[in-house]
Amino acid sequence: MSLIGAKVLRKEDPNLITGQGLYVDDLQPAGCAFMATVRSTQPHARIVAVDTSAARSIDGVLAAWTATDIANLPARPSSLPGMDMPLITGDVARFVGDIVAVVVAADRSTAADAAEAVIVDYEPLPAVASLGQALATDAPMIHPVLQGNTVFFQDYTEDLSAEFAAAPRTASLSLVNNRCAPVPIEPNVVLADWGPAGLTVWAAFQAPHHLRNTIAAFFGISQDTTRVIAPDVGGGFGAKINFASEIFLAAALSRALSRPVKYTQTRSECMVAMFHGRAQEHKVDVAFDDSGKILALKVQVTQDQGAYPDATGMGLPVLTTAMSAGCYKIPKVAVSWRNVVTNTTPVAAYRGAGRPEASYMIERVIDLVADETGVDPIEVRKTNFIPADGFPYQTHSPLAVYDSGNFAGALDELLRHVDYPALKAEQAARMADPTEKLLGIGFSSWLEIAGFGPPGSLEAFGHLASWESAQVRVQPDGSAIIYTGASPHGQGTVTTFAQIAADQLGIDFDRISVRHGDTAVIPQGIGTMGSRAVAVGGEGVKTASTRVFERAKKIAAHLLEATEDDIVVENEEFHVRGTPSKSVPWSQVAWKSFQPLELPAGMEPGSLDATVFQQVPNFSFPSGAYCCVVEIDRETGEVEIRNMYLVDDCGTVINPMLVEGQVHGGVAQGIAQALYEHMQYDESGVPRTATLMDYLVPAAPDLPGYVSGRTVTLNPSNTLGAKGVGESGSVGAPPAVINAVVDALSHLGVKHIDMPATPQKIWSILRGSK
Amino acid sequence: MSTIETHTTRVTVTVNGREVSEEVEPRTLLVHFLREQARLTGTHVGCDTSNCGACTVLIDGEAAKSCTVLAVQANGHKVTTVEGVGNGSGGFSPVQEGFRQEHGLQCGYCTPGMIMACTALLTENPKPNEHEIREALEGNLCRCTGYETIVRAVQWAATNGGAGEWA
């Protein structure tokens, strides 16, 4: 019986539900010292002096470093030349959270005391806190290497003025994709131990091999004596692919002090130090006809990079550009984009990374066209969809060749769950009765680019390559161990990869272990991000398992004196097809695979071991259709999501329970962006939402239940047919929610409302309308 | 050499039925006492403003965020952590089993606190409805699940043994 598609309980859970998980902060080796940071309280300031003498004089303090102590070390990896992020900044602090000094002490609380005792003398400089300020004439500048604050500008690829001039109708929209803090419940944590035999770094990280390669290059040491371990990781959401300065500082301090050094970020530090996501602004022009057919689309993307551009952050608008047309056949699309620095926390990957921004834009545009033409939003979508037989589909972007999907099919499946006419009738009735809450109905037909990726794709973001490694090794007793370079942090990879291997090997799921997250154990690896674990890493497990199985069949055929083609496996027994009595158990085949005297001629011992560097020819394109129904309180402006209907097409489902979990989690973060979360700065660049008291991460009462459905189109780029699902919800949910909110308020003339749709914003609209 | 004056005080807490007695600084939080003195690392720290609930434990049977309690305040009291639920020989409590059955966890970081909050809820209210479950978990943040599967985990536990027993 195939385990692909089966609801299998997770192998990960017994440890995690009993408190036996192992997160980096749980480690406390002998002699462990503790690092704490001193961070700039100023958005932009010249650092006149940093006085560490009081800190150094505290009993138990082992080191207090400023920029001069690391003058021989490079800047933070993944920086841009001339705009490098120093590990410790010496001359100028460029955002609130920039590291100014670090201290190390024998215990955690002394380290905190020492950090408090460091005195920093700042001379404030004018700051730019927003894109508007950064791009204004005579704006204060952050990096002298730049002319102004634009790091990179890409002009429109095509002039569409003729199309717009000839179009029957045009409309425009300005959108802000609000800056979000990723907030994994485990912040950044690192433990570095630099001993005579080499450097070992335990880090809450999504891509340990990527970190190993980078750390070795950073310190000029050899990769063979550099080991990175990502044990249990408490959520990542993209933010734990970034090279946090603290990782390199802890390693440098461990080398200097000859003892392990641990750094555990506080939440309030994490809110300003862990790179943020989104922070994009769009100006959109759309040309269309009376039927709602879109003729041309022009998008201007402005990406806030924060104070120091990061290689991943720089790529965000590239992904937004690629996905700007969503699931629609738009004859002409032109996108221009600009990366801009501000005196704020750097911006990089956060669940969806550039794609939620695109889907939010195009799905808001669809509703705008519906509003302008009076054609129902459902019809506008159907009018413009790429048809189910329209694949492969070359978009306006060379990066995106859509390979599969059925957008109308997903919307139809959604409408099977949603009684749209009844909702429309209820909406009208409520509108007429001022004592009732307003009702809004919002849709999104979303599409994302995932499964990173074809050769060259991750290389562009600084990774070694875009494959994922898988090693399948059968043990002498017939159990198997899978080694994967994908490094999970909640996805359930140990379970899904064992399901995939069990199917190919014919070995029981319970006798397959999956190892990950340790560069000394896993051959090589890339990591978990961009919804790639199953689509690339899982495919690798399948390929390697198939190779091992073919060899096992050879051995079984030899032992059974039969021909290989006649061998099948059932219940961990190899037998000759049609003759179940002539059999040999997997355990025997495994045992004998190590004994030269038992092997067929030409076969080496230890052959039931295969390593694969799985490549894929294209990205994958998960898609779906969501519907959100909101109720809005006319007195308070509060939005409550009454229903959330979710239809996902992630291709083949390995484990429906885990797919549902990924969708729910992504949708929750999408709703959070749409209604609650906004990392805000005041005009001078001081963060206003730098604690969990000010930044609203939703709790259970703030989120709805979900109704889920599914359509399946297979991913043609791998044999599993799986597309990836980790980011889908965060791509699909925000436009559905905002379309619903705007729908509820459209009778008041509301054309758009920026995220998050807070009670305050809506109350102001409702009050203004009275 | 100037030093910050530090005093220590003896704190004795019964943790999961076992007496833990240590000299600690008076400012030591209970969560750090549990993690560093009792060396029970199942209780996690997720914030510094008492918002996230990853550090939730039971004090004399009632849910409390152990980052809001000084170790000295717990002196002489009974504390139960995630390591103290279940039958002690590898069997899971109904709440733990509910989280496994209903996929109430992904990365697992908030899970010990969630399990303790849910255990306290089912002790107080053995048959909570969905609204009561969501309200009771208001002080515990999960970034992975979106909460629906956690609600189902509590419902599973409610129909399969309830809060269970703990040390």
XYZ file of C-alpha atoms in Angstrom, chain A residues 170-489:
320
model
C -7.768 52.523 -17.546
C -7.447 52.712 -13.789
C -4.678 53.174 -11.226
C -3.962 51.901 -7.766
C -1.331 52.640 -5.132
C -0.576 49.858 -2.694
C 1.575 49.512 0.385
C 2.694 46.019 1.255
C 3.253 46.516 4.956
C 6.533 45.644 6.621
C 6.220 42.535 8.775
C 8.430 40.968 11.431
C 8.789 37.210 10.932
C 8.536 36.350 14.675
C 9.416 32.686 14.819
C 8.674 31.857 18.465
C 12.331 30.858 18.844
C 14.458 33.950 18.069
C 18.000 33.726 16.672
C 20.193 31.521 18.831
C 23.774 30.394 18.278
C 26.344 28.373 20.187
C 29.885 28.446 18.805
C 32.673 26.198 20.036
C 36.067 26.822 18.454
C 38.509 24.207 19.693
C 41.882 22.902 18.499
C 40.146 20.418 16.177
C 37.995 23.034 14.505
C 34.862 25.106 14.785
C 31.422 23.750 15.607
C 28.440 26.073 15.382
C 24.960 25.143 16.541
C 22.533 27.614 15.027
C 18.791 28.103 14.683
C 19.127 28.125 10.905
C 17.334 26.861 7.789
C 20.365 26.001 5.677
C 23.292 24.609 7.721
C 25.531 23.719 4.760
C 25.066 27.207 3.348
C 26.166 28.541 6.723
C 29.092 26.083 6.914
C 30.375 27.167 3.508
C 30.004 30.804 4.438
C 31.564 30.609 7.906
C 34.582 28.751 6.573
C 35.129 31.364 3.879
C 34.503 34.172 6.354
C 37.258 33.034 8.738
C 39.490 31.609 5.998
C 39.352 28.144 7.524
C 38.832 24.802 5.896
C 35.350 23.322 5.498
C 36.559 19.924 6.710
C 37.066 21.282 10.215
C 33.978 23.483 10.190
C 30.755 21.872 11.351
C 27.340 23.490 11.509
C 24.437 21.862 13.287
C 20.852 23.064 13.088
C 19.103 20.871 15.664
C 15.404 21.375 16.348
C 14.664 24.851 15.029
C 11.716 26.795 16.416
C 10.340 28.174 13.174
C 12.139 30.128 10.488
C 9.715 31.558 7.907
C 12.641 32.648 5.749
C 14.257 34.812 8.407
C 16.636 32.057 9.489
C 18.337 31.853 6.092
C 19.874 35.240 6.756
C 23.426 35.395 8.028
C 22.808 37.016 11.381
C 25.908 38.945 12.508
C 25.675 37.313 15.930
C 26.593 33.916 14.462
C 29.951 35.202 13.258
C 30.550 37.228 16.401
C 29.935 34.232 18.666
C 32.408 32.176 16.622
C 35.043 34.924 16.719
C 34.612 35.310 20.475
C 34.828 31.555 21.014
C 38.124 31.541 19.140
C 39.440 34.456 21.196
C 38.291 33.085 24.556
C 38.936 29.384 23.878
C 35.547 28.420 25.258
C 32.051 27.873 23.923
C 30.063 31.093 23.475
C 26.287 31.139 23.345
C 24.024 33.943 22.229
C 20.280 33.812 22.796
C 18.447 36.729 21.292
C 15.742 38.352 23.395
C 12.404 38.908 21.685
C 12.737 42.671 21.842
C 16.141 42.403 20.151
C 14.707 39.987 17.632
C 12.010 42.466 16.625
C 14.662 44.937 15.403
C 17.565 42.594 14.604
C 15.977 39.717 12.699
C 15.481 40.901 9.145
C 11.970 42.034 8.255
C 9.823 41.093 5.281
C 7.593 42.726 2.613
C 8.053 46.542 2.865
C 7.154 47.155 -0.771
C 5.131 49.899 -2.414
C 3.403 49.607 -5.771
C 2.002 52.042 -8.275
C -0.148 50.139 -10.719
C -1.832 51.136 -13.970
C -4.178 48.772 -15.711
C -5.830 48.986 -19.139
C -8.983 46.953 -19.779
C -12.209 46.858 -21.726
C -15.877 46.985 -20.690
C -16.049 43.228 -20.280
C -13.256 43.282 -17.729
C -10.687 41.870 -20.121
C -7.266 43.170 -19.087
C -5.229 44.541 -21.966
C -2.095 45.845 -20.303
C -0.529 46.162 -16.867
C 2.141 48.543 -15.683
C 3.660 48.116 -12.237
C 6.201 50.246 -10.439
C 7.710 48.406 -7.458
C 9.684 50.184 -4.763
C 11.385 47.888 -2.281
C 12.587 49.092 1.099
C 15.907 47.360 1.784
C 16.381 48.784 5.258
C 19.769 50.138 6.245
C 21.972 47.506 4.592
C 20.928 45.791 1.361
C 21.067 42.006 1.559
C 21.505 39.707 -1.451
C 18.146 38.031 -0.759
C 16.426 41.330 -0.085
C 17.712 42.669 -3.401
C 16.036 39.751 -5.152
C 12.564 40.283 -3.693
C 11.332 42.657 -6.438
C 12.703 40.244 -9.048
C 10.265 37.616 -7.804
C 7.474 40.182 -7.558
C 8.188 41.187 -11.143
C 8.123 37.591 -12.350
C 4.732 36.921 -10.778
C 3.052 40.261 -11.455
C 0.521 38.877 -13.938
C -0.618 36.156 -11.531
C -2.752 33.497 -13.178
C -3.950 35.805 -15.950
C -3.263 36.036 -19.620
C -2.368 39.705 -19.924
C -1.120 40.681 -23.384
C 1.291 43.346 -22.194
C 3.009 43.573 -18.814
C 5.768 45.986 -17.896
C 7.358 46.212 -14.472
C 9.878 48.667 -13.151
C 11.551 48.272 -9.794
C 13.760 50.137 -7.417
C 15.657 49.039 -4.302
C 16.022 51.782 -1.712
C 17.845 52.061 1.603
C 16.303 53.570 4.738
C 17.382 53.803 8.382
C 15.436 50.718 9.341
C 16.040 47.016 9.963
C 17.238 45.261 6.788
C 14.569 43.492 4.735
C 14.924 40.012 3.265
C 12.974 36.777 2.892
C 9.782 36.271 4.872
C 7.347 33.458 4.026
C 6.561 34.036 0.373
C 9.360 36.550 -0.225
C 8.294 38.729 -3.148
C 5.368 36.553 -4.248
C 2.734 37.634 -1.693
C 3.473 41.165 -2.874
C 2.740 40.170 -6.483
C -0.440 38.232 -5.751
C -1.735 41.005 -3.501
C -1.168 43.535 -6.281
C -2.726 41.590 -9.153
C -5.679 40.333 -7.092
C -6.429 43.858 -5.936
C -6.203 44.964 -9.578
C -8.756 42.321 -10.576
C -11.204 43.635 -7.985
C -10.519 47.188 -9.099
C -11.372 46.234 -12.684
C -14.538 44.540 -11.417
C -15.479 47.657 -9.485
C -14.819 49.941 -12.479
C -16.721 47.831 -15.002
C -19.480 46.527 -12.774
C -18.595 43.001 -13.827
C -18.575 40.506 -10.952
C -15.050 39.753 -9.618
C -15.596 36.051 -10.319
C -16.330 36.828 -13.965
C -13.351 39.144 -14.308
C -11.144 36.344 -13.059
C -12.650 33.795 -15.416
C -12.407 36.170 -18.364
C -8.687 36.611 -17.851
C -7.492 33.192 -16.630
C -4.822 31.317 -18.539
C -6.837 28.274 -19.680
C -6.128 24.812 -18.271
C -4.736 23.739 -21.646
C -2.531 26.799 -21.917
C 0.629 25.301 -20.374
C 3.545 25.688 -20.584
C 2.920 29.424 -20.508
C 5.725 31.893 -21.063
C 5.060 34.987 -18.982
C 6.399 38.473 -19.567
C 9.326 37.398 -17.356
C 12.055 35.053 -18.611
C 12.176 33.655 -15.070
C 8.609 32.372 -15.028
C 7.392 29.711 -17.404
C 4.210 28.426 -15.799
C 4.160 24.666 -16.176
C 0.764 23.546 -14.893
C -2.427 24.625 -13.217
C -6.164 24.822 -13.556
C -7.173 28.216 -12.255
C -10.806 28.078 -13.345
C -11.053 24.564 -11.918
C -9.808 25.754 -8.533
C -12.259 28.667 -8.533
C -15.118 26.328 -9.438
C -14.100 23.996 -6.625
C -14.064 26.986 -4.267
C -17.562 28.009 -5.363
C -18.773 24.511 -4.534
C -18.020 25.383 -0.880
C -19.149 29.011 -0.988
C -22.808 29.851 -1.499
C -22.011 33.080 -3.339
C -25.579 34.110 -4.268
C -26.735 33.611 -0.670
C -23.816 35.687 0.611
C -24.615 38.469 -1.885
C -28.230 38.489 -0.708
C -27.165 38.572 2.928
C -24.786 41.413 2.170
C -27.562 43.493 0.609
C -29.957 42.804 3.496
C -27.365 43.789 6.073
C -26.445 46.949 4.241
C -30.067 48.025 4.405
C -30.260 47.469 8.145
C -28.030 49.901 10.091
C -28.142 47.721 13.217
C -26.429 44.873 11.384
C -22.725 44.407 10.814
C -21.528 44.934 7.258
C -20.634 41.880 5.231
C -17.801 41.628 2.717
C -16.906 38.829 0.325
C -13.396 38.647 -1.116
C -11.724 36.259 -3.506
C -8.200 35.565 -4.583
C -7.072 33.310 -7.397
C -3.443 33.139 -6.542
C -0.348 31.654 -8.076
C 3.196 31.534 -6.781
C 6.625 30.518 -7.926
C 8.122 27.875 -5.643
C 10.173 24.681 -5.622
C 13.476 26.569 -5.923
C 14.731 25.762 -8.367
C 16.376 25.150 -11.719
C 20.181 25.396 -11.970
C 21.264 28.981 -11.429
C 18.234 30.077 -9.444
C 19.543 29.791 -5.889
C 23.067 30.584 -7.035
C 21.704 34.052 -7.790
C 20.936 34.398 -4.069
C 24.441 33.314 -3.030
C 23.826 29.597 -2.549
C 26.253 26.933 -3.765
C 23.683 25.396 -6.117
C 19.978 24.722 -6.583
C 19.906 20.942 -6.215
C 19.159 19.156 -2.981
C 21.084 16.198 -1.679
C 19.644 12.878 -0.600
C 21.479 9.843 0.603
C 19.677 6.568 1.215
C 21.634 4.019 3.204
C 20.292 0.587 4.054
C 21.648 -0.770 7.327
C 22.730 -4.444 7.675
C 19.432 -5.273 9.439
C 17.319 -3.936 6.578
C 16.319 -0.665 8.191
C 17.195 2.498 6.303
C 18.510 5.947 7.041
C 17.817 8.912 4.796
C 20.224 11.828 4.923
C 18.839 15.032 3.474
C 20.327 18.448 2.874
C 16.877 19.958 3.385
C 16.914 21.261 6.927
C 13.403 21.434 8.339
C 12.124 23.681 11.102
